[in-house]
PDB file of C-alpha atoms in Angstrom:
ATOM      1  CA  THR A   1      74.825 170.966 108.857  1.00 84.00           C
ATOM      2  CA  THR A   2      73.849 167.452 107.797  1.00 90.00           C
ATOM      3  CA  SER A   3      73.814 167.842 104.003  1.00 95.00           C
ATOM      4  CA  LEU A   4      76.242 165.505 102.230  1.00 97.00           C
ATOM      5  CA  ILE A   5      79.183 167.063 100.457  1.00 97.00           C
ATOM      6  CA  TYR A   6      81.101 163.842  99.690  1.00 97.00           C
ATOM      7  CA  GLY A   7      81.607 160.311 100.927  1.00 97.00           C
ATOM      8  CA  GLY A   8      83.675 157.286 100.073  1.00 96.00           C
ATOM      9  CA  CYS A   9      84.302 153.703 101.163  1.00 97.00           C
ATOM     10  CA  SER A  10      87.109 151.177 101.041  1.00 96.00           C
ATOM     11  CA  GLN A  11      86.623 148.271  98.651  1.00 96.00           C
ATOM     12  CA  ALA A  12      87.600 145.799 101.311  1.00 96.00           C
ATOM     13  CA  ARG A  13      84.688 144.481 103.408  1.00 96.00           C
ATOM     14  CA  PHE A  14      84.421 142.796 106.791  1.00 94.00           C
ATOM     15  CA  THR A  15      82.215 139.821 107.561  1.00 93.00           C
ATOM     16  CA  PRO A  16      79.117 140.602 109.687  1.00 93.00           C
ATOM     17  CA  GLY A  17      79.329 139.296 113.194  1.00 91.00           C
ATOM     18  CA  THR A  18      83.123 139.408 113.403  1.00 89.00           C
ATOM     19  CA  PRO A  19      85.110 141.260 116.046  1.00 89.00           C
ATOM     20  CA  TYR A  20      85.879 143.997 113.539  1.00 92.00           C
ATOM     21  CA  GLU A  21      82.200 144.782 113.171  1.00 93.00           C
ATOM     22  CA  LEU A  22      81.901 145.071 116.942  1.00 92.00           C
ATOM     23  CA  ASN A  23      84.858 147.455 116.942  1.00 93.00           C
ATOM     24  CA  VAL A  24      83.299 149.664 114.249  1.00 95.00           C
ATOM     25  CA  ASN A  25      79.999 149.807 116.126  1.00 95.00           C
ATOM     26  CA  SER A  26      81.847 150.693 119.329  1.00 95.00           C
ATOM     27  CA  LEU A  27      83.816 153.337 117.521  1.00 97.00           C
ATOM     28  CA  PHE A  28      80.739 154.945 116.036  1.00 98.00           C
ATOM     29  CA  THR A  29      79.124 155.076 119.467  1.00 97.00           C
ATOM     30  CA  SER A  30      82.268 156.740 120.944  1.00 97.00           C
ATOM     31  CA  LEU A  31      82.354 159.339 118.135  1.00 98.00           C
ATOM     32  CA  VAL A  32      78.739 160.384 118.641  1.00 98.00           C
ATOM     33  CA  ASN A  33      79.019 160.500 122.427  1.00 98.00           C
ATOM     34  CA  SER A  34      82.235 162.517 122.342  1.00 98.00           C
ATOM     35  CA  ALA A  35      80.741 165.021 119.869  1.00 98.00           C
ATOM     36  CA  SER A  36      78.347 166.199 122.575  1.00 97.00           C
ATOM     37  CA  VAL A  37      81.290 167.730 124.508  1.00 97.00           C
ATOM     38  CA  SER A  38      83.975 168.467 121.916  1.00 97.00           C
ATOM     39  CA  ASN A  39      84.251 169.418 118.249  1.00 97.00           C
ATOM     40  CA  PHE A  40      87.146 166.956 117.695  1.00 98.00           C
ATOM     41  CA  ASN A  41      88.307 163.583 118.972  1.00 98.00           C
ATOM     42  CA  ASN A  42      89.897 160.428 117.774  1.00 98.00           C
ATOM     43  CA  PHE A  43      89.741 156.804 118.970  1.00 96.00           C
ATOM     44  CA  SER A  44      91.256 153.430 118.391  1.00 93.00           C
ATOM     45  CA  VAL A  45      89.092 150.475 119.428  1.00 92.00           C
ATOM     46  CA  SER A  46      89.856 146.781 119.970  1.00 83.00           C
ATOM     47  CA  PRO A  47      87.975 144.588 122.470  1.00 68.00           C
ATOM     48  CA  SER A  48      90.153 142.567 124.748  1.00 63.00           C
ATOM     49  CA  GLY A  49      90.827 138.994 123.772  1.00 55.00           C
ATOM     50  CA  TYR A  50      91.422 139.644 120.078  1.00 58.00           C
ATOM     51  CA  ALA A  51      94.600 140.289 118.140  1.00 52.00           C
ATOM     52  CA  GLN A  52      94.840 144.026 117.673  1.00 58.00           C
ATOM     53  CA  SER A  53      96.629 143.716 114.340  1.00 63.00           C
ATOM     54  CA  ASN A  54      93.535 142.124 112.784  1.00 74.00           C
ATOM     55  CA  ASN A  55      90.716 143.939 114.515  1.00 85.00           C
ATOM     56  CA  LEU A  56      91.872 147.387 115.572  1.00 91.00           C
ATOM     57  CA  VAL A  57      89.816 150.219 114.048  1.00 95.00           C
ATOM     58  CA  TYR A  58      90.781 153.910 114.032  1.00 96.00           C
ATOM     59  CA  GLY A  59      88.382 156.806 113.703  1.00 98.00           C
ATOM     60  CA  LEU A  60      87.873 160.478 114.256  1.00 98.00           C
ATOM     61  CA  PHE A  61      85.407 163.287 113.825  1.00 98.00           C
ATOM     62  CA  GLN A  62      85.903 167.014 113.220  1.00 98.00           C
ATOM     63  CA  CYS A  63      83.069 169.475 113.524  1.00 98.00           C
ATOM     64  CA  GLU A  64      83.323 173.004 112.081  1.00 97.00           C
ATOM     65  CA  GLY A  65      84.677 175.188 114.848  1.00 96.00           C
ATOM     66  CA  ASP A  66      81.629 177.406 115.178  1.00 95.00           C
ATOM     67  CA  LEU A  67      79.073 174.630 115.780  1.00 96.00           C
ATOM     68  CA  SER A  68      77.511 174.210 119.216  1.00 97.00           C
ATOM     69  CA  ASN A  69      77.947 170.934 121.005  1.00 97.00           C
ATOM     70  CA  SER A  70      74.374 169.862 120.246  1.00 97.00           C
ATOM     71  CA  ASP A  71      74.762 170.679 116.543  1.00 97.00           C
ATOM     72  CA  CYS A  72      78.095 168.882 116.401  1.00 98.00           C
ATOM     73  CA  LYS A  73      76.564 165.745 117.966  1.00 98.00           C
ATOM     74  CA  THR A  74      73.622 165.914 115.522  1.00 98.00           C
ATOM     75  CA  CYS A  75      76.034 166.198 112.593  1.00 98.00           C
ATOM     76  CA  VAL A  76      78.300 163.347 113.726  1.00 98.00           C
ATOM     77  CA  ALA A  77      75.272 161.142 114.389  1.00 98.00           C
ATOM     78  CA  SER A  78      74.016 161.842 110.866  1.00 98.00           C
ATOM     79  CA  SER A  79      77.504 161.105 109.487  1.00 98.00           C
ATOM     80  CA  VAL A  80      77.565 157.738 111.201  1.00 98.00           C
ATOM     81  CA  SER A  81      74.052 156.896 110.016  1.00 97.00           C
ATOM     82  CA  GLN A  82      74.932 157.824 106.403  1.00 97.00           C
ATOM     83  CA  LEU A  83      78.230 155.890 106.573  1.00 97.00           C
ATOM     84  CA  ARG A  84      76.239 152.780 107.593  1.00 96.00           C
ATOM     85  CA  THR A  85      74.042 153.253 104.530  1.00 96.00           C
ATOM     86  CA  ILE A  86      76.671 154.086 101.899  1.00 95.00           C
ATOM     87  CA  CYS A  87      79.474 151.904 103.281  1.00 96.00           C
ATOM     88  CA  PRO A  88      77.837 148.699 104.539  1.00 94.00           C
ATOM     89  CA  GLN A  89      80.486 146.311 105.939  1.00 95.00           C
ATOM     90  CA  ALA A  90      83.286 148.550 104.598  1.00 97.00           C
ATOM     91  CA  ILE A  91      86.648 148.178 106.328  1.00 97.00           C
ATOM     92  CA  GLY A  92      87.053 152.010 106.107  1.00 98.00           C
ATOM     93  CA  GLY A  93      84.968 155.039 105.155  1.00 98.00           C
ATOM     94  CA  ILE A  94      85.046 158.806 104.948  1.00 98.00           C
ATOM     95  CA  ILE A  95      82.266 161.369 104.892  1.00 98.00           C
ATOM     96  CA  GLN A  96      82.033 165.162 104.839  1.00 98.00           C
ATOM     97  CA  LEU A  97      78.750 166.883 105.704  1.00 98.00           C
ATOM     98  CA  GLU A  98      78.218 170.610 105.716  1.00 96.00           C
ATOM     99  CA  GLY A  99      79.100 170.781 109.396  1.00 97.00           C
ATOM    100  CA  CYS A 100      81.416 167.862 110.138  1.00 98.00           C
ATOM    101  CA  PHE A 101      83.887 165.266 108.910  1.00 98.00           C
ATOM    102  CA  VAL A 102      84.122 161.615 109.972  1.00 98.00           C
ATOM    103  CA  LYS A 103      86.688 158.956 108.943  1.00 98.00           C
ATOM    104  CA  TYR A 104      87.519 155.448 110.065  1.00 98.00           C
ATOM    105  CA  ASP A 105      89.915 152.730 108.828  1.00 97.00           C
ATOM    106  CA  ASN A 106      91.798 149.635 109.962  1.00 94.00           C
ATOM    107  CA  THR A 107      95.149 151.411 109.652  1.00 94.00           C
ATOM    108  CA  SER A 108      96.100 154.541 111.548  1.00 94.00           C
ATOM    109  CA  PHE A 109      95.837 157.848 109.703  1.00 97.00           C
ATOM    110  CA  PHE A 110      96.115 160.035 112.786  1.00 97.00           C
ATOM    111  CA  GLY A 111      98.546 162.924 112.314  1.00 97.00           C
ATOM    112  CA  VAL A 112      99.144 162.029 108.639  1.00 97.00           C
ATOM    113  CA  GLU A 113      99.090 164.980 106.247  1.00 96.00           C
ATOM    114  CA  ASP A 114      96.801 164.692 103.230  1.00 97.00           C
ATOM    115  CA  VAL A 115      96.608 167.534 100.729  1.00 97.00           C
ATOM    116  CA  SER A 116      94.966 165.555  97.940  1.00 97.00           C
ATOM    117  CA  VAL A 117      91.850 167.141  96.467  1.00 97.00           C
ATOM    118  CA  VAL A 118      88.802 165.207  97.642  1.00 96.00           C
ATOM    119  CA  SER A 119      86.074 167.549  96.433  1.00 97.00           C
ATOM    120  CA  LYS A 120      85.911 170.947  94.728  1.00 96.00           C
ATOM    121  CA  ARG A 121      82.921 173.069  93.766  1.00 96.00           C
ATOM    122  CA  CYS A 122      82.852 176.407  91.993  1.00 97.00           C
ATOM    123  CA  GLY A 123      79.942 178.806  91.608  1.00 96.00           C
ATOM    124  CA  PRO A 124      79.002 180.688  88.421  1.00 95.00           C
ATOM    125  CA  SER A 125      81.520 183.104  86.999  1.00 93.00           C
ATOM    126  CA  ILE A 126      80.911 186.788  87.674  1.00 90.00           C
ATOM    127  CA  GLY A 127      83.446 187.766  84.985  1.00 89.00           C
ATOM    128  CA  TYR A 128      86.584 189.737  85.627  1.00 86.00           C
ATOM    129  CA  ASN A 129      85.760 192.233  88.330  1.00 82.00           C
ATOM    130  CA  SER A 130      88.895 193.622  89.968  1.00 88.00           C
ATOM    131  CA  ASP A 131      87.093 194.754  93.135  1.00 90.00           C
ATOM    132  CA  SER A 132      85.446 191.375  93.671  1.00 88.00           C
ATOM    133  CA  LEU A 133      88.655 189.500  92.920  1.00 92.00           C
ATOM    134  CA  ASN A 134      90.611 191.701  95.256  1.00 94.00           C
ATOM    135  CA  ARG A 135      88.094 191.091  98.041  1.00 94.00           C
ATOM    136  CA  ARG A 136      88.210 187.365  97.306  1.00 95.00           C
ATOM    137  CA  ASP A 137      92.030 187.290  97.474  1.00 95.00           C
ATOM    138  CA  ALA A 138      91.985 189.389 100.708  1.00 96.00           C
ATOM    139  CA  ALA A 139      89.461 186.987 102.201  1.00 96.00           C
ATOM    140  CA  LEU A 140      91.519 183.935 101.344  1.00 96.00           C
ATOM    141  CA  ALA A 141      94.626 185.619 102.686  1.00 96.00           C
ATOM    142  CA  TYR A 142      92.795 186.292 105.962  1.00 95.00           C
ATOM    143  CA  LEU A 143      91.565 182.691 106.200  1.00 95.00           C
ATOM    144  CA  THR A 144      95.006 181.232 105.588  1.00 94.00           C
ATOM    145  CA  ALA A 145      97.061 183.696 107.681  1.00 93.00           C
ATOM    146  CA  SER A 146      99.249 181.936 110.223  1.00 88.00           C
ATOM    147  CA  ASN A 147      97.395 182.345 113.504  1.00 90.00           C
ATOM    148  CA  GLY A 148      97.676 178.964 115.189  1.00 92.00           C
ATOM    149  CA  GLN A 149      93.923 178.231 114.834  1.00 95.00           C
ATOM    150  CA  TYR A 150      92.391 175.124 113.289  1.00 97.00           C
ATOM    151  CA  PHE A 151      89.172 177.021 112.482  1.00 97.00           C
ATOM    152  CA  ARG A 152      88.986 180.473 110.899  1.00 96.00           C
ATOM    153  CA  GLY A 153      85.979 182.473 109.804  1.00 96.00           C
ATOM    154  CA  GLY A 154      85.761 185.896 108.278  1.00 94.00           C
ATOM    155  CA  GLY A 155      86.774 187.718 105.140  1.00 92.00           C
ATOM    156  CA  SER A 156      86.842 190.999 103.365  1.00 91.00           C
ATOM    157  CA  GLY A 157      83.678 193.060 102.758  1.00 92.00           C
ATOM    158  CA  SER A 158      81.066 191.051 100.858  1.00 93.00           C
ATOM    159  CA  VAL A 159      83.406 188.070 100.466  1.00 95.00           C
ATOM    160  CA  GLN A 160      83.265 185.833 103.533  1.00 96.00           C
ATOM    161  CA  GLY A 161      84.468 182.327 104.170  1.00 96.00           C
ATOM    162  CA  VAL A 162      85.538 179.595 106.558  1.00 97.00           C
ATOM    163  CA  ALA A 163      88.637 177.415 106.817  1.00 98.00           C
ATOM    164  CA  GLN A 164      89.011 174.248 108.887  1.00 98.00           C
ATOM    165  CA  CYS A 165      91.721 171.684 109.569  1.00 98.00           C
ATOM    166  CA  VAL A 166      91.331 168.266 111.166  1.00 98.00           C
ATOM    167  CA  GLN A 167      92.890 168.733 114.590  1.00 98.00           C
ATOM    168  CA  ASP A 168      95.092 165.625 114.499  1.00 98.00           C
ATOM    169  CA  LEU A 169      97.459 167.766 112.347  1.00 98.00           C
ATOM    170  CA  SER A 170     100.114 169.981 113.963  1.00 97.00           C
ATOM    171  CA  VAL A 171      99.603 173.733 113.651  1.00 96.00           C
ATOM    172  CA  SER A 172     102.259 173.951 110.940  1.00 96.00           C
ATOM    173  CA  GLU A 173     100.802 171.028 109.042  1.00 97.00           C
ATOM    174  CA  CYS A 174      97.397 172.756 109.243  1.00 97.00           C
ATOM    175  CA  GLN A 175      98.935 175.886 107.829  1.00 97.00           C
ATOM    176  CA  ASP A 176     100.482 173.977 104.933  1.00 97.00           C
ATOM    177  CA  CYS A 177      97.143 172.322 104.162  1.00 98.00           C
ATOM    178  CA  LEU A 178      95.171 175.600 104.185  1.00 97.00           C
ATOM    179  CA  THR A 179      97.780 177.315 102.045  1.00 97.00           C
ATOM    180  CA  GLU A 180      97.498 174.462  99.492  1.00 98.00           C
ATOM    181  CA  ALA A 181      93.688 174.568  99.549  1.00 98.00           C
ATOM    182  CA  SER A 182      93.595 178.349  99.098  1.00 97.00           C
ATOM    183  CA  GLY A 183      95.966 178.272  96.172  1.00 96.00           C
ATOM    184  CA  ARG A 184      94.030 175.519  94.455  1.00 97.00           C
ATOM    185  CA  LEU A 185      90.716 177.364  95.132  1.00 96.00           C
ATOM    186  CA  ARG A 186      92.032 180.564  93.588  1.00 94.00           C
ATOM    187  CA  SER A 187      93.268 178.784  90.464  1.00 94.00           C
ATOM    188  CA  GLU A 188      90.371 176.354  90.017  1.00 95.00           C
ATOM    189  CA  CYS A 189      87.487 178.664  90.706  1.00 96.00           C
ATOM    190  CA  GLU A 190      89.094 181.841  89.214  1.00 92.00           C
ATOM    191  CA  THR A 191      86.202 184.308  88.805  1.00 93.00           C
ATOM    192  CA  SER A 192      83.468 182.257  90.568  1.00 96.00           C
ATOM    193  CA  SER A 193      81.072 183.958  92.920  1.00 95.00           C
ATOM    194  CA  TRP A 194      81.728 181.164  95.457  1.00 97.00           C
ATOM    195  CA  GLY A 195      84.028 178.228  95.810  1.00 97.00           C
ATOM    196  CA  ASP A 196      84.747 175.221  98.011  1.00 98.00           C
ATOM    197  CA  MET A 197      88.027 173.295  98.151  1.00 98.00           C
ATOM    198  CA  PHE A 198      88.145 170.172 100.281  1.00 98.00           C
ATOM    199  CA  LEU A 199      91.494 168.441 100.739  1.00 98.00           C
ATOM    200  CA  GLY A 200      92.081 165.246 102.751  1.00 97.00           C
ATOM    201  CA  LYS A 201      92.617 167.025 106.064  1.00 98.00           C
ATOM    202  CA  CYS A 202      91.369 170.619 105.543  1.00 98.00           C
ATOM    203  CA  TYR A 203      89.043 172.827 103.542  1.00 98.00           C
ATOM    204  CA  VAL A 204      88.636 176.434 102.550  1.00 98.00           C
ATOM    205  CA  ARG A 205      85.337 177.936 101.345  1.00 98.00           C
ATOM    206  CA  TYR A 206      84.274 181.439 100.345  1.00 97.00           C
ATOM    207  CA  VAL A 207      81.237 183.229  98.947  1.00 97.00           C
ATOM    208  CA  ASP A 208      80.733 186.734  97.554  1.00 95.00           C
ATOM    209  CA  ARG A 209      77.475 187.570  99.203  1.00 92.00           C
ATOM    210  CA  ASP A 210      76.708 190.499  96.850  1.00 88.00           C
ATOM    211  CA  HIS A 211      76.795 188.392  93.738  1.00 77.00           C
ATOM    212  CA  HIS A 212      75.401 185.287  95.452  1.00 68.00           C
ATOM    213  CA  SER A 213      72.347 187.207  96.683  1.00 55.00           C
ATOM    214  CA  ARG A 214      71.832 188.791  93.251  1.00 46.00           C
ATOM    215  CA  ALA A 215      71.944 185.322  91.670  1.00 43.00           C
ATOM    216  CA  HIS A 216      69.333 184.112  94.142  1.00 44.00           C
ATOM    217  CA  ALA A 217      67.207 187.191  93.516  1.00 39.00           C
ATOM    218  CA  ALA A 218      67.389 186.599  89.743  1.00 40.00           C
ATOM    219  CA  GLY A 219      66.410 183.019  90.331  1.00 41.00           C
ATOM    220  CA  ASP A 220      63.515 184.029  92.527  1.00 38.00           C
ATOM    221  CA  GLU A 221      62.392 186.490  89.841  1.00 39.00           C
ATOM    222  CA  ASP A 222      62.452 183.683  87.280  1.00 41.00           C
ATOM    223  CA  VAL A 223      60.428 181.504  89.603  1.00 35.00           C
ATOM    224  CA  ASP A 224      57.905 184.311  90.088  1.00 40.00           C
ATOM    225  CA  LYS A 225      57.562 184.776  86.322  1.00 38.00           C
ATOM    226  CA  THR A 226      57.108 181.068  85.784  1.00 36.00           C
ATOM    227  CA  LEU A 227      54.543 180.894  88.551  1.00 35.00           C
ATOM    228  CA  ALA A 228      52.642 183.888  87.156  1.00 37.00           C
ATOM    229  CA  LEU A 229      52.684 182.341  83.704  1.00 38.00           C
ATOM    230  CA  THR A 230      51.473 179.010  85.040  1.00 35.00           C
ATOM    231  CA  ILE A 231      48.663 180.611  87.015  1.00 32.00           C
ATOM    232  CA  GLY A 232      47.688 182.597  83.971  1.00 42.00           C
ATOM    233  CA  VAL A 233      47.488 179.480  81.800  1.00 35.00           C
ATOM    234  CA  ILE A 234      45.475 177.611  84.400  1.00 34.00           C
ATOM    235  CA  THR A 235      43.093 180.509  84.812  1.00 37.00           C
ATOM    236  CA  GLY A 236      42.666 180.696  81.007  1.00 44.00           C
ATOM    237  CA  VAL A 237      41.909 176.947  80.800  1.00 37.00           C
ATOM    238  CA  ILE A 238      39.322 177.253  83.580  1.00 36.00           C
ATOM    239  CA  LEU A 239      37.582 180.176  81.867  1.00 39.00           C
ATOM    240  CA  LEU A 240      37.586 178.256  78.608  1.00 40.00           C
ATOM    241  CA  ILE A 241      36.013 175.238  80.267  1.00 40.00           C
ATOM    242  CA  VAL A 242      33.354 177.445  81.908  1.00 38.00           C
ATOM    243  CA  PHE A 243      32.658 179.133  78.553  1.00 41.00           C
ATOM    244  CA  LEU A 244      32.340 175.843  76.680  1.00 44.00           C
ATOM    245  CA  SER A 245      30.129 174.410  79.404  1.00 53.00           C
ATOM    246  CA  SER A 246      27.811 177.450  79.236  1.00 50.00           C
ATOM    247  CA  LEU A 247      27.766 177.266  75.444  1.00 45.00           C
ATOM    248  CA  GLY A 248      26.843 173.567  75.602  1.00 50.00           C
ATOM    249  CA  LYS A 249      23.958 174.302  77.955  1.00 49.00           C
ATOM    250  CA  MET A 250      22.645 177.061  75.662  1.00 48.00           C
ATOM    251  CA  CYS A 251      22.755 174.661  72.696  1.00 46.00           C
ATOM    252  CA  ASP A 252      20.903 171.998  74.683  1.00 52.00           C
ATOM    253  CA  LYS A 253      18.173 174.464  75.539  1.00 50.00           C
ATOM    254  CA  LYS A 254      17.750 175.502  71.883  1.00 49.00           C
ATOM    255  CA  GLY A 255      17.684 171.894  70.789  1.00 50.00           C
ATOM    256  CA  GLY A 256      15.022 171.073  73.338  1.00 52.00           C
ATOM    257  CA  LYS A 257      12.803 173.871  72.000  1.00 48.00           C
TER     258      LYS A 257
END
């Protein structure tokens, strides 16, 4: 759940030791603590005594809907740790791990739709296979069907997937975002055995397990062949060394006589 998919930072930076840094640290702590009891929450933080317009920081986290509370907290804690590394002193930042999404900024983005493409990944093409494509389309249709849920998992036969919206969106906004992501995924990845489409506030992912497992099996077979070849070469070298060593000893004995 903690593998990085994408991350980004604002160009603007804050000065260490300023109230804004205190706000960011407080926000990160709140996000991690809240993730132990919920898979979504948002916060706005500003210590008393400072002008909110200059120091207010907004942030949220969204864990994939099927994560346990402990896994969600682990994922958000890793997100915060990685944000500190890749976005030092950044006014705002965004990160998507395999299991969760975290974003913070100095201007509010809560409830704002965002269907811009942030990251897309497509697996190898399996060629035109009507059965596979029909299962893929059926799976995407299932994941984007209007059901009022922010997280969906399932599919059609060997093609399975997940879809997730950030829960600051309304149900209808979530539906719009997933529909957009699904359409882009279908057109961008076409005949791919798997595909991921991450928009600003949602994502849709699918994998054809039949073709994906076959690809892994083929890769494992290649690894086995390479390993066998390597072992064979090493064994041959060892035998050659032993032979040359024995030959050298025989020559020494003859020379001594």
